[in-house]
Short mmCIF file of C-alpha atoms in Angstrom, two decimals:
data_model
loop_
_atom_site.label_atom_id
_atom_site.label_comp_id
_atom_site.label_asym_id
_atom_site.label_seq_id
_atom_site.Cartn_x
_atom_site.Cartn_y
_atom_site.Cartn_z
CA MET A 8 14.73 18.18 23.98
CA ALA A 9 14.68 18.13 20.20
CA GLU A 10 13.13 21.02 18.34
CA ASN A 11 9.45 21.07 17.52
CA VAL A 12 8.88 21.17 13.79
CA TRP A 13 6.22 23.11 11.90
CA ILE A 14 4.88 23.05 8.39
CA LEU A 15 5.28 26.64 7.29
CA GLY A 16 4.13 26.28 3.70
CA ILE A 17 2.52 23.54 1.66
CA HIS A 18 1.16 23.14 -1.86
CA MET A 19 -0.22 20.52 -4.19
CA THR A 20 -0.87 20.61 -7.91
CA LYS A 21 -4.14 19.52 -9.35
CA PHE A 22 -4.05 15.75 -9.67
CA GLY A 23 -4.99 14.27 -13.02
CA LYS A 24 -3.58 14.21 -16.51
CA HIS A 25 -0.80 16.73 -17.26
CA PRO A 26 0.40 15.75 -20.75
CA ASP A 27 2.17 19.10 -21.23
CA LYS A 28 4.16 18.96 -17.99
CA ASP A 29 7.04 16.66 -17.15
CA THR A 30 8.09 15.45 -13.71
CA VAL A 31 10.30 18.47 -13.12
CA ASP A 32 7.53 20.91 -14.15
CA LEU A 33 5.15 19.35 -11.64
CA ALA A 34 7.78 19.20 -8.88
CA SER A 35 8.70 22.84 -9.54
CA GLU A 36 5.08 23.95 -9.40
CA ALA A 37 4.61 22.23 -6.04
CA ALA A 38 7.96 23.39 -4.59
CA LEU A 39 7.59 27.02 -5.67
CA GLY A 40 4.01 26.97 -4.41
CA ALA A 41 5.09 25.69 -1.00
CA LEU A 42 7.92 28.25 -0.74
CA SER A 43 5.54 31.05 -1.70
CA ASP A 44 2.94 29.80 0.77
CA ALA A 45 5.63 29.79 3.48
CA GLY A 46 6.84 33.28 2.58
CA VAL A 47 10.45 32.11 2.15
CA SER A 48 12.73 31.25 -0.76
CA MET A 49 15.04 28.51 -1.94
CA LYS A 50 17.96 30.48 -0.41
CA ASP A 51 16.52 29.81 3.05
CA MET A 52 16.35 26.04 2.64
CA GLY A 53 18.96 23.94 4.42
CA ILE A 54 17.95 20.59 2.93
CA LEU A 55 15.88 19.26 0.05
CA ALA A 56 14.26 15.83 0.21
CA ALA A 57 12.71 14.78 -3.09
CA GLY A 58 10.57 11.73 -3.66
CA ASN A 59 9.84 10.03 -6.96
CA LEU A 60 9.27 6.33 -7.45
CA MET A 61 8.89 5.47 -11.12
CA ALA A 62 12.15 7.20 -12.11
CA ALA A 63 13.92 6.75 -8.78
CA ASN A 64 17.35 6.60 -10.40
CA ALA A 65 16.97 9.94 -12.18
CA GLY A 66 17.90 12.22 -9.27
CA ILE A 67 14.71 14.24 -9.22
CA GLY A 68 16.04 16.37 -6.36
CA GLN A 69 19.01 17.66 -8.36
CA GLN A 70 16.87 18.07 -11.48
CA LEU A 71 14.45 20.18 -9.46
CA GLN A 72 17.26 22.26 -7.95
CA LYS A 73 18.56 23.05 -11.44
CA GLN A 74 15.15 24.53 -12.28
CA ILE A 75 14.37 26.46 -9.11
CA GLY A 76 17.64 27.20 -7.32
CA GLN A 77 21.07 25.55 -7.12
CA THR A 78 22.15 26.65 -3.67
CA GLY A 79 24.46 23.74 -2.96
CA ILE A 80 22.44 22.29 -0.10
CA PRO A 81 22.28 18.54 0.59
CA VAL A 82 19.70 16.74 -1.51
CA TYR A 83 18.19 13.44 -0.53
CA ASN A 84 16.43 11.51 -3.29
CA VAL A 85 14.06 9.11 -1.61
CA ALA A 86 12.01 6.19 -2.86
CA ASN A 87 9.93 4.13 -0.46
CA ALA A 88 7.04 2.64 -2.44
CA CYS A 89 3.75 4.47 -1.82
CA ALA A 90 5.21 5.94 1.38
CA THR A 91 7.75 7.92 -0.67
CA GLY A 92 6.17 11.35 -0.05
CA ALA A 93 5.83 10.77 3.67
CA THR A 94 9.44 9.55 3.75
CA ALA A 95 10.61 12.73 2.00
CA LEU A 96 8.76 14.88 4.50
CA ARG A 97 10.10 12.85 7.39
CA THR A 98 13.65 13.27 6.05
CA ALA A 99 13.27 17.05 6.17
CA VAL A 100 11.62 16.86 9.60
CA MET A 101 14.50 14.77 10.96
CA ALA A 102 17.08 17.27 9.73
CA VAL A 103 15.26 20.09 11.52
CA LYS A 104 14.71 18.01 14.65
CA ALA A 105 18.39 17.13 14.71
CA GLY A 106 19.20 20.83 14.76
CA GLU A 107 21.19 20.65 11.52
CA VAL A 108 18.98 23.11 9.66
CA ASP A 109 16.19 25.59 10.36
CA TYR A 110 14.33 25.06 7.10
CA GLY A 111 13.72 22.00 4.94
CA LEU A 112 11.85 21.43 1.70
CA ALA A 113 10.17 18.12 0.90
CA VAL A 114 8.73 17.36 -2.53
CA GLY A 115 6.92 14.33 -3.94
CA VAL A 116 6.13 13.98 -7.64
CA GLU A 117 4.93 11.30 -10.01
CA LYS A 118 3.84 10.97 -13.63
CA LEU A 119 1.49 8.02 -13.75
CA ALA A 120 -1.41 8.91 -16.04
CA GLY A 121 -1.99 6.01 -18.38
CA ALA A 122 0.16 3.60 -16.35
CA GLY A 123 -1.21 0.10 -16.30
CA LEU A 124 -1.37 -2.32 -13.41
CA LEU A 125 1.34 -1.55 -10.91
CA GLY A 126 3.28 -4.54 -9.68
CA ALA A 127 2.49 -6.59 -12.76
CA GLY A 128 5.66 -8.01 -14.24
CA GLY A 129 4.22 -9.74 -17.25
CA ARG A 130 5.61 -12.85 -18.88
CA THR A 131 9.09 -13.44 -20.18
CA ALA A 132 9.53 -14.05 -23.88
CA SER A 133 11.57 -17.22 -23.41
CA GLU A 134 8.75 -19.02 -21.64
CA GLY A 135 7.87 -22.40 -23.08
CA HIS A 136 11.26 -23.06 -24.67
CA LYS A 137 12.98 -24.46 -21.62
CA TRP A 138 11.81 -24.86 -18.04
CA ASP A 139 14.84 -23.42 -16.30
CA PRO A 140 14.71 -22.83 -12.51
CA LYS A 141 15.54 -19.23 -11.62
CA GLY A 142 15.60 -16.93 -8.63
CA ARG A 143 15.02 -17.40 -4.94
CA TYR A 144 12.13 -19.82 -5.46
CA GLY A 145 13.80 -21.84 -8.21
CA ALA A 146 10.80 -20.99 -10.38
CA VAL A 147 10.65 -22.29 -13.95
CA ALA A 148 8.04 -19.71 -14.98
CA PRO A 149 6.71 -16.35 -13.74
CA LEU A 150 4.58 -16.89 -10.64
CA ASP A 151 2.03 -14.07 -11.05
CA GLY A 152 -1.22 -15.78 -11.97
CA ARG A 153 0.16 -19.26 -11.28
CA VAL A 154 0.95 -18.91 -7.60
CA GLY A 155 -1.60 -16.29 -6.61
CA THR A 156 -1.44 -12.68 -7.69
CA GLU A 157 1.30 -10.09 -7.46
CA THR A 158 -0.77 -7.11 -8.62
CA MET A 159 -1.92 -4.47 -6.18
CA PRO A 160 -5.70 -4.79 -6.67
CA GLY A 161 -5.54 -8.52 -5.95
CA VAL A 162 -3.19 -8.20 -2.98
CA PHE A 163 -5.35 -5.56 -1.32
CA ALA A 164 -8.52 -7.47 -2.19
CA GLN A 165 -7.16 -10.42 -0.23
CA ILE A 166 -6.20 -8.13 2.66
CA GLY A 167 -9.83 -6.97 2.87
CA MET A 168 -11.18 -10.50 2.52
CA GLU A 169 -8.84 -11.70 5.25
CA TYR A 170 -10.16 -8.98 7.57
CA GLY A 171 -13.71 -10.14 6.84
CA HIS A 172 -12.74 -13.75 7.48
CA LYS A 173 -11.23 -12.82 10.83
CA TYR A 174 -13.87 -10.44 12.13
CA GLY A 175 -16.98 -10.84 9.95
CA GLY A 176 -19.40 -8.13 8.85
CA THR A 177 -17.90 -7.46 5.42
CA SER A 178 -19.40 -7.93 1.97
CA PHE A 179 -18.89 -6.79 -1.61
CA GLU A 180 -21.60 -4.19 -0.96
CA LEU A 181 -19.92 -2.88 2.19
CA PHE A 182 -16.62 -2.35 0.36
CA ALA A 183 -18.48 -0.63 -2.50
CA LYS A 184 -20.19 1.69 0.00
CA ILE A 185 -16.76 2.87 1.20
CA SER A 186 -15.98 3.82 -2.38
CA GLU A 187 -19.39 5.53 -2.71
CA LYS A 188 -18.44 7.73 0.27
CA ASN A 189 -15.08 8.75 -1.17
CA HIS A 190 -16.48 9.54 -4.61
CA ALA A 191 -19.18 11.64 -2.93
CA HIS A 192 -16.53 13.52 -0.94
CA SER A 193 -14.51 14.22 -4.10
CA THR A 194 -17.23 16.42 -5.57
CA LEU A 195 -16.09 19.18 -3.18
CA ASN A 196 -12.40 18.93 -4.11
CA PRO A 197 -11.41 20.88 -7.23
CA LEU A 198 -7.87 19.41 -7.11
CA ALA A 199 -9.10 15.81 -7.35
CA ALA A 200 -8.53 13.89 -10.58
CA TYR A 201 -12.15 12.70 -10.58
CA THR A 202 -15.00 14.65 -8.99
CA LYS A 203 -17.94 12.57 -10.11
CA ARG A 204 -20.38 11.24 -7.54
CA MET A 205 -21.19 7.61 -8.25
CA THR A 206 -24.15 5.56 -7.06
CA LEU A 207 -23.64 2.28 -5.25
CA GLU A 208 -25.10 0.48 -8.27
CA GLU A 209 -22.67 2.18 -10.65
CA ILE A 210 -19.76 1.22 -8.46
CA MET A 211 -20.84 -2.41 -8.03
CA ASN A 212 -21.68 -2.85 -11.71
CA ASP A 213 -18.46 -1.33 -13.03
CA VAL A 214 -15.60 -3.47 -14.39
CA MET A 215 -14.41 -6.00 -11.81
CA ILE A 216 -10.63 -5.75 -11.37
CA ALA A 217 -10.04 -8.14 -8.48
CA TYR A 218 -13.11 -9.21 -6.50
CA PRO A 219 -14.37 -7.41 -4.46
CA ASN A 220 -12.67 -4.33 -5.94
CA THR A 221 -14.28 -2.91 -9.08
CA ARG A 222 -12.55 -0.15 -11.05
CA PRO A 223 -13.94 2.83 -9.10
CA MET A 224 -12.86 1.07 -5.88
CA CYS A 225 -9.21 1.19 -7.01
CA SER A 226 -6.88 4.18 -6.70
CA ALA A 227 -6.59 6.23 -9.85
CA ASN A 228 -3.15 6.42 -11.50
CA CYS A 229 -2.50 10.05 -12.39
CA ASP A 230 0.06 12.85 -12.48
CA GLY A 231 0.68 15.24 -9.61
CA ALA A 232 3.05 16.74 -7.09
CA ALA A 233 2.99 18.13 -3.58
CA ALA A 234 5.59 19.91 -1.48
CA ALA A 235 6.03 21.22 2.04
CA VAL A 236 8.38 23.65 3.77
CA VAL A 237 9.18 22.77 7.37
CA VAL A 238 10.72 25.08 9.93
CA SER A 239 12.16 24.77 13.41
CA ASP A 240 10.31 26.06 16.46
CA SER A 241 13.02 28.59 17.25
CA LYS A 242 13.06 30.00 13.72
CA LEU A 243 9.27 30.17 13.58
CA LYS A 244 9.31 32.42 16.66
CA THR A 245 11.24 35.02 14.64
CA LEU A 246 8.72 35.07 11.77
CA SER A 247 5.64 37.26 11.22
CA ALA A 248 2.41 36.86 13.15
CA GLU A 249 0.68 35.73 9.96
CA GLN A 250 3.33 33.02 9.29
CA ARG A 251 3.01 31.82 12.88
CA ARG A 252 -0.79 31.78 12.69
CA ARG A 253 -0.81 29.63 9.57
CA ALA A 254 1.97 27.28 10.67
CA VAL A 255 0.84 23.73 11.40
CA LYS A 256 2.60 21.74 14.10
CA VAL A 257 4.02 18.34 13.18
CA ALA A 258 2.90 16.70 16.41
CA ALA A 259 4.13 13.29 15.26
CA SER A 260 6.15 12.00 12.32
CA VAL A 261 6.56 8.24 12.25
CA LEU A 262 7.83 5.71 9.74
CA THR A 263 7.63 1.95 10.27
CA THR A 264 8.22 -1.31 8.41
CA ASP A 265 6.47 -4.61 8.95
CA PRO A 266 7.78 -6.79 11.75
CA TRP A 267 8.10 -10.53 11.21
CA GLU A 268 4.86 -12.42 11.51
CA GLU A 269 3.74 -15.74 10.14
CA ALA A 270 2.40 -15.22 6.59
CA CYS A 271 3.90 -11.75 6.10
CA GLN A 272 5.97 -13.04 3.19
CA VAL A 273 3.00 -14.77 1.61
CA LEU A 274 0.56 -11.87 1.82
CA PRO A 275 2.13 -8.52 2.75
CA ASN A 276 0.93 -7.51 6.17
CA VAL A 277 -0.30 -3.93 6.05
CA ASN A 278 -1.86 -4.16 9.48
CA SER A 279 0.87 -4.51 12.10
CA LEU A 280 3.14 -1.81 10.72
CA THR A 281 0.24 0.62 10.44
CA ARG A 282 -0.92 -0.18 13.97
CA ASN A 283 2.64 0.25 15.23
CA ALA A 284 2.99 3.57 13.42
CA ALA A 285 -0.33 4.81 14.78
CA ARG A 286 0.53 3.78 18.33
CA GLN A 287 3.88 5.56 18.16
CA ALA A 288 2.28 8.65 16.62
CA TYR A 289 -0.46 8.91 19.24
CA GLU A 290 2.10 8.50 22.02
CA SER A 291 4.47 11.02 20.50
CA ALA A 292 1.72 13.60 19.93
CA GLY A 293 -0.10 13.02 23.21
CA ILE A 294 -3.23 12.81 21.11
CA GLY A 295 -5.67 9.92 20.86
CA PRO A 296 -7.77 8.74 17.92
CA GLU A 297 -10.86 10.22 19.60
CA ASP A 298 -9.28 13.69 19.32
CA LEU A 299 -8.92 13.57 15.53
CA ASN A 300 -11.12 15.96 13.54
CA LEU A 301 -10.21 14.38 10.21
CA VAL A 302 -8.12 11.55 8.78
CA GLU A 303 -6.58 11.13 5.33
CA LEU A 304 -5.71 7.46 5.05
CA HIS A 305 -4.28 5.31 2.28
CA ASP A 306 -7.39 4.02 0.51
CA CYS A 307 -5.43 2.60 -2.42
CA PHE A 308 -8.40 0.22 -2.64
CA ALA A 309 -11.77 0.24 -0.88
CA THR A 310 -10.72 -2.94 0.91
CA ALA A 311 -7.67 -1.13 2.30
CA GLU A 312 -9.69 1.73 3.76
CA LEU A 313 -11.68 -0.72 5.87
CA VAL A 314 -8.67 -2.38 7.48
CA HIS A 315 -7.03 0.96 8.21
CA TYR A 316 -10.03 2.19 10.25
CA ASP A 317 -9.00 -0.61 12.55
CA ASN A 318 -5.22 -0.21 12.20
CA LEU A 319 -5.38 3.52 12.99
CA MET A 320 -7.55 2.64 16.00
CA LEU A 321 -10.46 4.78 14.83
CA CYS A 322 -12.59 1.89 16.12
CA GLU A 323 -12.05 -0.98 18.49
CA GLU A 324 -10.19 -3.98 17.09
CA GLY A 325 -12.45 -5.90 14.71
CA GLY A 326 -15.00 -3.07 14.64
CA ALA A 327 -14.23 -1.51 11.24
CA ALA A 328 -17.44 -2.65 9.53
CA ASP A 329 -19.58 -1.32 12.40
CA PHE A 330 -17.55 1.89 12.42
CA PHE A 331 -18.26 2.46 8.73
CA ASN A 332 -21.91 1.40 8.96
CA SER A 333 -22.45 3.96 11.74
CA GLY A 334 -21.60 6.72 9.26
CA ALA A 335 -18.54 7.73 11.30
CA SER A 336 -16.22 8.16 8.32
CA TRP A 337 -18.51 10.35 6.21
CA ARG A 338 -17.65 14.05 6.29
CA ASP A 339 -20.50 14.75 8.73
CA GLY A 340 -19.57 11.75 10.89
CA LYS A 341 -17.63 11.35 14.11
CA THR A 342 -14.24 10.90 12.39
CA PRO A 343 -14.37 12.12 8.76
CA VAL A 344 -12.08 10.00 6.59
CA ASN A 345 -10.78 11.01 3.17
CA VAL A 346 -12.83 14.17 2.74
CA SER A 347 -10.49 14.90 -0.18
CA GLY A 348 -12.03 12.01 -2.09
CA GLY A 349 -9.16 9.72 -1.20
CA LEU A 350 -6.89 7.90 -3.60
CA GLN A 351 -9.93 6.41 -5.32
CA SER A 352 -11.06 9.80 -6.69
CA LYS A 353 -8.43 12.40 -5.80
CA GLY A 354 -5.92 10.12 -7.50
CA HIS A 355 -2.65 8.45 -6.54
CA PRO A 356 0.51 9.92 -8.10
CA ILE A 357 2.53 7.65 -5.82
CA ALA A 358 5.32 9.84 -4.45
CA ALA A 359 3.04 12.89 -4.23
CA THR A 360 0.38 11.13 -2.19
CA GLY A 361 2.11 11.24 1.19
CA ILE A 362 2.55 15.01 1.09
CA ALA A 363 -0.84 15.56 -0.57
CA ASN A 364 -2.56 13.82 2.33
CA ILE A 365 -0.74 16.21 4.67
CA TRP A 366 -1.73 19.17 2.48
CA GLU A 367 -5.38 18.19 2.86
CA VAL A 368 -5.15 18.01 6.64
CA CYS A 369 -3.18 21.27 6.90
CA THR A 370 -5.69 23.07 4.70
CA HIS A 371 -8.51 22.15 7.07
CA LEU A 372 -6.48 23.04 10.17
CA ARG A 373 -5.83 26.46 8.63
CA GLY A 374 -9.55 26.89 7.91
CA GLU A 375 -8.80 27.26 4.20
CA ALA A 376 -10.64 24.27 2.74
CA GLY A 377 -13.57 26.25 1.36
CA PRO A 378 -16.80 24.31 0.78
CA ARG A 379 -15.31 21.05 2.04
CA GLN A 380 -13.94 22.56 5.27
CA ILE A 381 -14.40 20.41 8.36
CA GLU A 382 -15.54 23.14 10.73
CA GLY A 383 -13.35 23.77 13.75
CA ALA A 384 -10.70 21.22 12.75
CA LYS A 385 -7.79 21.35 15.19
CA VAL A 386 -6.08 17.96 14.83
CA GLY A 387 -5.74 15.57 11.91
CA LEU A 388 -3.87 12.45 10.90
CA ALA A 389 -2.33 11.57 7.54
CA HIS A 390 -1.40 7.98 6.71
CA VAL A 391 0.25 6.24 3.78
CA ILE A 392 1.45 2.74 3.21
CA GLY A 393 3.67 1.26 0.55
CA LEU A 394 3.97 -2.45 -0.06
CA GLY A 395 7.14 -4.07 0.84
CA SER A 396 6.23 -2.56 3.35
CA ALA A 397 6.59 0.97 4.70
CA CYS A 398 4.08 3.06 6.62
CA GLY A 399 4.13 6.78 7.35
CA VAL A 400 1.85 8.42 9.91
CA HIS A 401 1.87 12.15 10.62
CA ILE A 402 -0.30 13.87 13.21
CA LEU A 403 -0.81 17.56 12.59
CA GLU A 404 -2.05 20.19 14.98
CA LYS A 405 -3.38 23.69 14.42
CA ALA A 406 -1.25 26.48 15.90
CA ALA A 407 -2.57 27.50 19.34
CA MET B 18 17.41 -27.70 -2.33
CA PRO B 19 15.80 -31.01 -3.30
CA LYS B 20 15.32 -31.39 -7.00
CA SER B 21 12.35 -33.26 -8.30
CA ASP B 22 12.94 -33.80 -11.98
CA ALA B 23 12.08 -37.42 -11.48
CA PRO B 24 11.75 -39.59 -14.58
CA THR B 25 8.21 -40.64 -15.48
CA ALA B 26 6.69 -42.75 -18.24
CA SER B 27 6.34 -39.66 -20.41
CA GLY B 28 9.73 -38.17 -19.59
CA ARG B 29 11.23 -35.87 -16.98
CA GLN B 30 9.29 -33.54 -14.70
CA VAL B 31 10.35 -30.32 -13.05
CA PRO B 32 8.36 -28.49 -10.33
CA LEU B 33 7.18 -24.92 -10.89
CA VAL B 34 9.03 -23.94 -7.72
CA ASP B 35 11.68 -25.59 -5.55
CA TYR B 36 9.33 -25.95 -2.61
CA LEU B 37 6.93 -28.20 -4.53
CA ILE B 38 8.09 -31.78 -4.07
CA LEU B 39 6.90 -34.15 -6.80
CA GLY B 40 6.83 -37.94 -6.95
CA SER B 41 4.10 -40.29 -5.82
CA ASP B 42 3.13 -38.05 -2.91
CA PRO B 43 3.29 -34.42 -4.04
CA HIS B 44 3.57 -31.90 -1.21
CA LEU B 45 5.13 -28.59 -0.25
CA GLU B 46 8.20 -28.14 1.90
CA ALA B 47 9.37 -25.09 3.80
CA SER B 48 12.68 -24.08 5.30
CA GLU B 49 12.18 -23.82 9.04
CA CYS B 50 14.49 -21.82 11.27
CA THR B 51 15.87 -24.24 13.86
CA GLN B 52 16.00 -21.44 16.43
CA CYS B 53 12.54 -19.85 16.21
CA GLN B 54 10.59 -22.14 13.83
CA ALA B 55 9.74 -19.34 11.38
CA ARG B 56 9.02 -20.87 7.97
CA PHE B 57 10.07 -19.68 4.51
CA PHE B 58 9.61 -20.87 0.95
CA ASP B 59 12.53 -19.09 -0.67
CA ARG B 60 16.29 -19.54 -0.48
CA ARG B 61 17.36 -17.87 2.78
CA ASN B 62 20.36 -15.81 3.81
CA ALA B 63 19.16 -15.76 7.40
CA CYS B 64 15.93 -15.79 9.36
CA ALA B 65 13.74 -12.68 9.08
CA SER B 66 12.35 -13.35 12.53
CA CYS B 67 15.45 -14.04 14.66
CA SER B 68 18.40 -13.70 12.22
CA GLY B 69 19.37 -17.33 12.84
CA THR B 70 21.19 -19.09 10.02
CA GLU B 71 20.31 -22.75 10.59
CA PHE B 72 17.33 -24.18 8.76
CA LYS B 73 15.76 -27.58 8.29
CA ARG B 74 13.28 -28.78 5.67
CA VAL B 75 9.77 -29.48 6.93
CA ARG B 76 6.80 -30.96 5.15
CA LEU B 77 3.55 -28.98 5.03
CA ALA B 78 0.11 -30.45 5.47
CA ASN B 79 -1.64 -30.97 2.13
CA ASP B 80 -5.01 -29.91 3.53
CA GLY B 81 -5.81 -26.35 4.46
CA THR B 82 -8.38 -23.63 4.99
CA VAL B 83 -8.85 -20.60 2.74
CA ARG B 84 -8.09 -17.51 4.78
CA ALA B 85 -8.35 -14.96 1.97
CA PHE B 86 -9.07 -14.99 -1.74
CA THR B 87 -9.70 -12.73 -4.68
CA ILE B 88 -10.92 -13.39 -8.19
CA VAL B 89 -8.48 -11.65 -10.49
CA THR B 90 -10.16 -10.53 -13.70
CA PHE B 91 -7.62 -7.93 -14.79
CA ALA B 92 -3.95 -8.90 -14.83
CA ALA B 93 -0.65 -8.33 -16.58
CA PRO B 94 -0.41 -9.15 -20.30
CA GLY B 95 -0.12 -12.89 -20.83
CA VAL B 96 -1.64 -13.90 -17.50
CA PRO B 97 -4.81 -15.89 -18.20
CA VAL B 98 -7.86 -14.53 -16.34
CA PRO B 99 -9.99 -15.04 -14.41
CA PHE B 100 -8.06 -16.92 -11.77
CA VAL B 101 -8.53 -17.24 -8.05
CA SER B 102 -5.63 -16.14 -5.86
CA SER B 103 -5.72 -17.19 -2.24
CA VAL B 104 -3.93 -17.55 1.04
CA VAL B 105 -4.38 -21.05 2.45
CA ASP B 106 -3.71 -21.87 6.07
CA CYS B 107 -2.10 -25.34 6.21
CA ASP B 108 -1.95 -26.21 9.90
CA GLY B 109 -0.57 -22.82 10.86
CA THR B 110 1.64 -22.24 7.82
CA SER B 111 0.28 -19.82 5.23
CA VAL B 112 0.68 -20.62 1.55
CA ARG B 113 0.02 -18.36 -1.43
CA ALA B 114 -1.57 -20.30 -4.26
CA ASN B 115 -4.31 -20.36 -6.83
CA LEU B 116 -7.56 -22.14 -6.09
CA ILE B 117 -8.17 -24.47 -9.02
CA ASN B 118 -10.84 -26.91 -10.18
CA VAL B 119 -13.54 -24.52 -8.96
CA ASP B 120 -15.71 -21.93 -10.71
CA PRO B 121 -14.11 -18.49 -10.29
CA THR B 122 -17.30 -16.87 -9.00
CA PRO B 123 -18.10 -15.37 -5.57
CA GLU B 124 -20.96 -17.87 -5.19
CA LYS B 125 -18.61 -20.85 -5.34
CA LEU B 126 -15.91 -19.44 -3.09
CA SER B 127 -15.72 -18.46 0.55
CA THR B 128 -13.14 -17.85 3.20
CA GLY B 129 -13.08 -20.78 5.60
CA MET B 130 -13.56 -23.37 2.84
CA ARG B 131 -11.50 -26.55 3.12
CA VAL B 132 -9.08 -27.25 0.28
CA ARG B 133 -6.40 -29.75 -0.64
CA LEU B 134 -3.15 -29.50 -2.60
CA THR B 135 -3.23 -30.76 -6.16
CA THR B 136 -0.82 -30.60 -9.08
CA TYR B 137 -1.21 -30.07 -12.81
CA SER B 138 0.93 -29.91 -15.90
CA LEU B 139 2.12 -26.57 -17.25
CA GLY B 140 3.21 -28.27 -20.49
CA THR B 141 6.50 -29.52 -21.86
CA ASP B 142 9.47 -27.51 -23.00
CA ASP B 143 11.69 -28.05 -26.07
CA ASP B 144 13.53 -30.88 -24.29
CA GLY B 145 10.31 -32.70 -23.44
CA VAL B 146 10.49 -31.75 -19.77
CA ASP B 147 7.07 -31.40 -18.16
CA ALA B 148 6.69 -28.53 -15.66
CA ILE B 149 4.31 -29.26 -12.79
CA GLY B 150 2.42 -26.50 -11.01
CA PHE B 151 0.28 -26.67 -7.90
CA GLY B 152 -2.93 -25.24 -6.55
CA TYR B 153 -5.61 -26.06 -4.02
CA GLU B 154 -8.99 -27.54 -4.88
CA PRO B 155 -12.12 -27.81 -2.75
CA VAL B 156 -12.25 -30.97 -0.63
#
């Protein structure tokens, strides 16, 4: 039987604007914070997995090593869309599970403050001079805006609208109410990029980006980093009582991609791969959705949060609108979702997000979440999805 | 891939994408895997569903139902807004396209609405070639 794996230390920077810090500064802050939290050092690490998306060819892992400790260990630079952080963590988890190392360090970092629309390619300068077929579609001009949209707000808007078309019960107001919840939750999170409570009217009357997502219903581009130290079960047994008490069990670590389905190449399907990841994670952990004390899911847009209630099986299939309307996902509800404020207010420094979601869950399981603590939290789930698509689901369990 | 730069009274035409077939009866065509019937619009190396490598061209229905839409009001530089992006179900084959010839407002749009393929000119290039785009309009 493969080793159990534990998160021994974890850290996230404040999310927001960090004009005076570069990517390596932020990654260092998160990595050193996680090592310190774990009570170990770079010398103990057997593997480093580093995630960064916007400069994926820059070798962030080696750059980080050169700042905090060049010990000669294997470095994996990972990039997997918005699932980059979860992929980095999973890389370290796999190395421990395989018995290759006792300790692994996973880091995710991104500088995104001031970035514009992600996924938007813009127009080529040569347009209009000659209609010249190019690429896999033989297109004579860029397709974004002419053959639907390629930008994230529009893609996820359609995903939410499609859910409403299939199951009913959705409206512009319902999606805005999801955002109202997350902005309300953010007021208790000092590490969130935005901590301003917003009324439903403010949210609905804000700038429309892609109907039905207004600006506050979209994830906030910002800077940030998060890191985690993982340790094998056998090594953990040799550590101090305090380290063992604060360790959080990785009860499931799953990564999926989308299986073929009709339409998946027309509108990315974020549903099946999330459902598959959740199913595998619940089976692997021996834990069901009803056992979860909190969930951090990938609310890159308000429309996305709704479909993931369903995909993560927090409700019965087709029941996401009823689930939300019952108050279940508010912090005092049956299954609190995004008590951190979610990507809409905490922010979304892409490669950091996957580990930051895990940081939030771990912090509650350790009873260290201060005023936003979910009392008695024992089990939580962290989810991220990146278009293309990749989905990471981790289930975390408080030490017995 | 069929080419459709057919001569017209005003000169030559070229479709926005290979899978738009022009002429007197404009329509879309897909590549269909002969093994599992999965359909694709792009040039294929193999089938994403079954890894088969044999494909045939099939014609899509021109009528469809809107399964999802969004009104994009904030886009990349140079992309005119607002526009309506949608996924249209054409007899079981999903197509990504703009909805055109309709007001881009939530009041005028709904999932489930019936639409039909239509074409329009994107303008001529320096050689006088007219590029033809497509979208769906309410029936």
